[in-house]
Backbone as a chain_set.jsonl record, in Angstrom:
{"seq": "MTNFAYLRVSTDQQDTKNQKLGVLDYCNSHEINPLTVVEDTASGKTPWRERAIGTILGKAVTGDTIVVAEISRLGRSTLQVLEILEMAAKNGIS", "coords": {"N": [[9.794, -6.755, 12.409], [8.057, -5.988, 9.652], [7.392, -6.179, 6.135], [5.375, -4.825, 4.1], [3.77, -5.12, 1.049], [1.55, -3.162, -0.655], [-0.993, -3.5, -2.856], [-3.222, -2.331, -5.07], [-6.3, -1.978, -6.944], [-8.891, -0.665, -8.719], [-11.217, -1.71, -9.806], [-12.902, -4.976, -10.239], [-12.442, -5.721, -12.673], [-9.854, -5.174, -13.27], [-6.489, -6.103, -12.424], [-3.91, -7.265, -10.086], [-1.386, -8.01, -11.172], [0.669, -6.393, -12.804], [1.431, -4.396, -11.088], [2.278, -6.143, -8.969], [4.342, -7.264, -9.969], [6.248, -5.368, -10.614], [6.52, -4.619, -7.67], [7.842, -6.656, -6.681], [9.965, -7.002, -7.98], [11.274, -4.532, -7.301], [11.716, -4.67, -4.553], [13.285, -7.137, -4.398], [15.543, -6.432, -5.527], [16.495, -4.467, -3.747], [16.807, -5.825, -1.659], [14.276, -6.286, 0.575], [12.708, -8.093, 2.072], [11.284, -10.698, 4.418], [8.117, -10.523, 2.567], [4.913, -9.016, 3.106], [2.317, -9.504, 1.025], [-0.214, -7.551, 0.152], [-3.371, -7.63, -1.385], [-6.095, -5.414, -2.723], [-9.187, -4.433, -3.984], [-10.604, -2.441, -3.387], [-12.578, 0.809, -4.068], [-10.835, 3.715, -5.003], [-12.527, 5.962, -4.053], [-13.769, 4.861, -1.325], [-13.23, 5.516, 1.916], [-9.746, 5.497, 3.063], [-9.132, 4.351, 5.655], [-11.128, 2.329, 5.757], [-10.283, 0.468, 3.725], [-7.795, -1.887, 2.652], [-5.594, -0.614, 3.204], [-5.67, 1.018, 5.315], [-6.09, -0.953, 7.073], [-3.575, -2.202, 7.352], [-2.182, 0.048, 8.275], [-3.062, 0.103, 10.724], [-1.989, -1.924, 12.007], [0.593, -2.054, 11.734], [3.864, -1.471, 13.008], [6.571, 0.569, 14.317], [9.36, 0.709, 12.695], [8.565, -0.989, 10.543], [7.552, -1.532, 6.726], [5.996, -0.204, 4.082], [5.495, -0.878, 1.082], [4.735, 0.225, -2.358], [3.434, 0.102, -5.796], [3.189, 2.607, -7.203], [2.443, 6.099, -5.817], [-0.295, 6.836, -6.262], [-1.792, 4.656, -5.753], [-2.074, 4.297, -3.041], [-4.252, 6.237, -2.52], [-6.942, 8.391, -3.899], [-7.186, 10.991, -3.844], [-4.998, 13.682, -3.411], [-5.199, 14.547, -0.82], [-5.792, 12.358, 0.781], [-3.833, 10.763, 0.26], [-1.704, 12.194, 1.349], [-2.532, 12.048, 4.286], [-2.317, 9.565, 4.588], [0.379, 9.02, 4.574], [1.3, 10.639, 6.399], [0.024, 9.468, 8.805], [1.952, 7.191, 8.861], [4.276, 8.256, 9.1], [4.324, 9.408, 11.231], [3.794, 7.036, 13.224], [6.577, 5.692, 12.473], [6.752, 4.242, 10.284], [7.862, 2.962, 7.361]], "CA": [[9.744, -5.892, 11.408], [7.275, -6.611, 8.522], [7.551, -5.54, 4.925], [3.955, -5.057, 3.458], [3.493, -4.616, -0.538], [-0.015, -2.887, -0.878], [-1.594, -3.758, -4.392], [-4.816, -1.85, -5.163], [-6.98, -1.973, -8.016], [-10.404, 0.065, -8.352], [-12.199, -2.527, -10.268], [-12.91, -6.295, -10.535], [-11.971, -6.498, -14.096], [-8.359, -5.144, -13.394], [-5.861, -6.957, -11.87], [-2.678, -6.415, -9.664], [0.004, -8.444, -11.71], [1.691, -5.612, -13.037], [1.874, -4.061, -9.96], [3.052, -6.984, -8.284], [5.756, -7.661, -10.461], [7.202, -4.163, -10.437], [7.082, -4.576, -6.348], [8.523, -7.613, -6.185], [11.361, -6.914, -8.442], [12.015, -3.495, -6.327], [12.031, -5.629, -3.134], [14.416, -8.005, -4.249], [16.841, -5.676, -5.958], [16.754, -3.742, -2.707], [16.67, -6.703, -0.397], [13.411, -5.814, 1.317], [12.146, -9.388, 2.398], [10.363, -11.195, 3.546], [7.449, -9.681, 2.272], [3.533, -9.882, 3.029], [1.629, -8.955, -0.169], [-1.616, -7.377, 0.474], [-4.13, -7.04, -2.72], [-7.354, -4.474, -1.98], [-9.896, -4.222, -4.683], [-11.756, -1.5, -2.949], [-12.338, 1.961, -5.194], [-10.164, 4.853, -4.31], [-13.397, 6.745, -3.204], [-13.906, 4.472, -0.465], [-12.291, 6.036, 2.79], [-8.724, 4.743, 3.245], [-9.446, 3.871, 6.909], [-12.031, 1.583, 5.348], [-9.681, -0.118, 2.927], [-6.927, -2.615, 3.115], [-4.106, 0.173, 3.783], [-6.172, 1.268, 6.74], [-5.83, -2.458, 8.201], [-2.222, -2.502, 7.267], [-1.257, 1.13, 8.992], [-3.594, -0.009, 11.935], [-1.368, -3.027, 13.079], [1.945, -1.758, 11.404], [4.608, -0.643, 14.027], [7.561, 1.371, 14.084], [10.096, -0.142, 11.626], [7.735, -1.556, 9.358], [7.672, -0.648, 5.518], [4.945, -0.636, 3.19], [5.829, -0.835, -0.607], [3.227, 0.362, -3.122], [3.773, 0.481, -7.42], [3.299, 3.843, -7.466], [1.832, 6.521, -4.934], [-1.643, 6.921, -6.504], [-2.322, 3.316, -5.142], [-2.529, 4.743, -1.745], [-5.403, 7.154, -2.525], [-7.68, 8.838, -5.009], [-6.73, 12.247, -3.802], [-3.89, 14.084, -2.606], [-5.588, 14.76, 0.742], [-5.898, 11.073, 1.223], [-2.227, 10.375, 0.32], [-0.877, 13.147, 2.48], [-2.99, 11.552, 5.473], [-1.722, 8.032, 4.827], [1.631, 9.338, 4.662], [1.479, 11.542, 7.957], [-0.01, 8.443, 9.85], [2.973, 6.335, 8.826], [5.424, 8.961, 9.752], [3.969, 9.473, 13.063], [4.005, 5.421, 13.608], [7.727, 5.264, 12.23], [6.664, 3.044, 9.083], [8.462, 3.672, 6.223]], "C": [[8.956, -6.448, 10.147], [7.464, -5.784, 7.395], [6.278, -5.839, 4.108], [4.203, -4.223, 1.904], [1.899, -4.645, -0.539], [-0.095, -2.72, -2.43], [-2.764, -3.35, -4.264], [-5.158, -1.494, -6.744], [-8.278, -1.448, -7.693], [-11.319, -0.878, -8.826], [-11.893, -3.855, -10.328], [-12.347, -6.831, -11.852], [-10.517, -5.627, -14.322], [-7.599, -6.075, -12.317], [-4.39, -6.477, -11.2], [-1.165, -7.241, -10.007], [1.06, -7.546, -12.007], [2.413, -4.953, -11.971], [2.776, -4.817, -8.933], [4.32, -7.293, -8.594], [6.67, -6.59, -10.195], [7.735, -4.35, -8.774], [7.898, -5.574, -5.97], [10.087, -7.71, -6.594], [12.028, -5.585, -7.696], [12.493, -4.242, -5.163], [12.833, -6.286, -3.035], [15.741, -7.098, -4.826], [17.211, -4.979, -4.636], [16.903, -4.28, -1.176], [15.807, -6.436, 0.971], [12.19, -7.446, 1.411], [12.356, -9.532, 3.965], [9.159, -10.195, 3.351], [5.915, -10.241, 2.283], [2.825, -8.813, 2.086], [0.032, -8.871, 0.35], [-2.446, -6.834, -0.67], [-5.499, -6.459, -2.52], [-7.731, -4.151, -3.768], [-11.047, -3.028, -4.399], [-11.127, -0.099, -4.078], [-11.672, 2.996, -4.041], [-11.118, 5.957, -3.69], [-13.936, 6.266, -2.031], [-12.644, 4.901, 0.388], [-10.987, 5.332, 3.133], [-8.569, 4.093, 4.454], [-10.152, 2.659, 6.84], [-11.348, 0.021, 4.496], [-8.482, -1.088, 3.384], [-5.787, -1.938, 3.654], [-4.399, 0.597, 5.214], [-5.886, 0.271, 7.846], [-4.182, -2.35, 8.318], [-1.701, -1.206, 8.613], [-1.902, 0.614, 10.663], [-2.895, -1.229, 12.755], [0.189, -2.921, 12.732], [2.524, -1.293, 12.78], [5.967, -0.197, 13.733], [8.577, 0.192, 13.378], [9.743, -1.041, 10.561], [7.772, -0.869, 8.025], [6.593, -1.385, 4.701], [5.579, 0.036, 1.807], [4.742, -0.748, -1.545], [4.449, 0.594, -4.793], [4.185, 1.718, -7.444], [2.321, 4.785, -6.39], [0.386, 6.72, -5.195], [-2.369, 5.598, -5.958], [-2.953, 3.57, -3.813], [-3.71, 5.371, -1.625], [-5.709, 7.747, -3.528], [-7.254, 10.702, -4.817], [-5.364, 12.619, -2.953], [-3.967, 14.608, -1.218], [-5.143, 13.288, 1.325], [-4.667, 10.707, 1.531], [-1.456, 10.731, 1.591], [-1.553, 12.299, 3.792], [-2.438, 10.361, 5.8], [-0.202, 8.468, 5.397], [2.486, 9.883, 5.877], [1.206, 10.384, 8.845], [1.337, 7.75, 9.978], [4.343, 6.852, 9.355], [5.373, 8.916, 11.2], [4.435, 8.352, 13.714], [5.893, 4.984, 13.41], [7.62, 4.146, 11.552], [6.918, 3.766, 8.096], [7.668, 3.385, 4.853]], "O": [[9.397, -7.497, 9.679], [7.717, -4.603, 7.63], [6.117, -6.911, 3.524], [4.662, -3.098, 1.707], [1.159, -5.625, -0.464], [0.604, -1.958, -3.097], [-3.486, -3.87, -3.414], [-4.434, -0.885, -7.533], [-8.804, -1.671, -6.603], [-12.375, -0.896, -8.195], [-10.702, -4.133, -10.465], [-11.925, -7.961, -12.096], [-10.11, -5.436, -15.468], [-8.219, -6.697, -11.453], [-3.779, -5.508, -11.651], [-0.129, -7.152, -9.347], [2.208, -7.748, -11.611], [3.638, -4.896, -11.863], [3.697, -4.35, -8.262], [5.236, -7.541, -7.81], [7.747, -6.787, -9.631], [8.927, -4.283, -8.472], [8.646, -5.444, -5.001], [11.046, -8.191, -5.991], [13.245, -5.584, -7.508], [13.695, -4.359, -4.923], [13.404, -6.412, -1.952], [16.871, -7.281, -4.375], [18.427, -4.93, -4.445], [17.036, -3.715, -0.09], [16.286, -6.368, 2.102], [11.117, -7.616, 0.832], [13.149, -8.901, 4.665], [9.198, -9.111, 3.933], [5.544, -11.313, 1.806], [2.761, -7.601, 2.295], [-0.691, -9.768, 0.783], [-2.29, -5.65, -0.97], [-6.213, -7.311, -1.992], [-6.915, -3.773, -4.607], [-12.071, -2.805, -5.045], [-10.037, 0.075, -4.622], [-11.843, 3.094, -2.826], [-10.649, 6.789, -2.914], [-14.66, 7.082, -1.46], [-11.472, 4.81, 0.022], [-11.273, 4.25, 3.647], [-7.795, 3.137, 4.402], [-9.938, 1.84, 7.733], [-11.776, -1.127, 4.618], [-8.212, -1.04, 4.584], [-5.038, -2.495, 4.456], [-3.576, 0.551, 6.128], [-5.578, 0.457, 9.023], [-3.644, -2.428, 9.423], [-1.04, -1.483, 9.613], [-1.203, 0.775, 11.664], [-3.172, -1.48, 13.928], [0.995, -3.61, 13.358], [1.778, -0.785, 13.617], [6.489, -0.719, 12.748], [8.474, -1.018, 13.579], [10.505, -1.698, 9.851], [8.007, 0.339, 8.045], [6.334, -2.585, 4.614], [6.008, 1.175, 1.623], [3.858, -1.605, -1.539], [5.607, 0.998, -4.902], [5.357, 2.021, -7.664], [1.306, 4.172, -6.059], [-0.263, 6.781, -4.15], [-3.584, 5.643, -5.767], [-4.074, 3.182, -3.484], [-4.342, 5.12, -0.599], [-4.799, 7.795, -4.356], [-7.087, 11.447, -5.782], [-4.848, 11.95, -2.057], [-3.005, 15.025, -0.573], [-4.277, 13.14, 2.188], [-4.286, 10.383, 2.656], [-0.874, 10.07, 2.451], [-0.613, 11.788, 4.4], [-2.103, 10.03, 6.937], [0.205, 8.222, 6.532], [3.655, 9.734, 6.233], [2.064, 10.176, 9.703], [1.867, 7.697, 11.087], [5.248, 6.193, 9.865], [6.157, 8.505, 12.055], [5.285, 8.419, 14.601], [6.414, 4.113, 14.107], [8.18, 3.114, 11.921], [6.464, 4.881, 7.836], [8.042, 3.906, 3.802]]}, "num_chains": 1, "name": "protein.A"}
């Protein structure tokens, strides 16, 4: 079982430090470890399958977990987020 922390910012001027601190705190308090941290600087306009979340979902297997700081980090639109959640659910990924 692999636990992924997906951290995404939209521009090179932003960084993932705040997201990382929150996710690490959450994972530590809920004993979600070890953790594979994946940082992504792709714009939310980029199709999700072409971003690191697409790569994670392509290799994740049943029982794996993906943790994000907030749901908006998965995608720019509600449709993108729902597609990602649907794919995860179909593959048994939390």
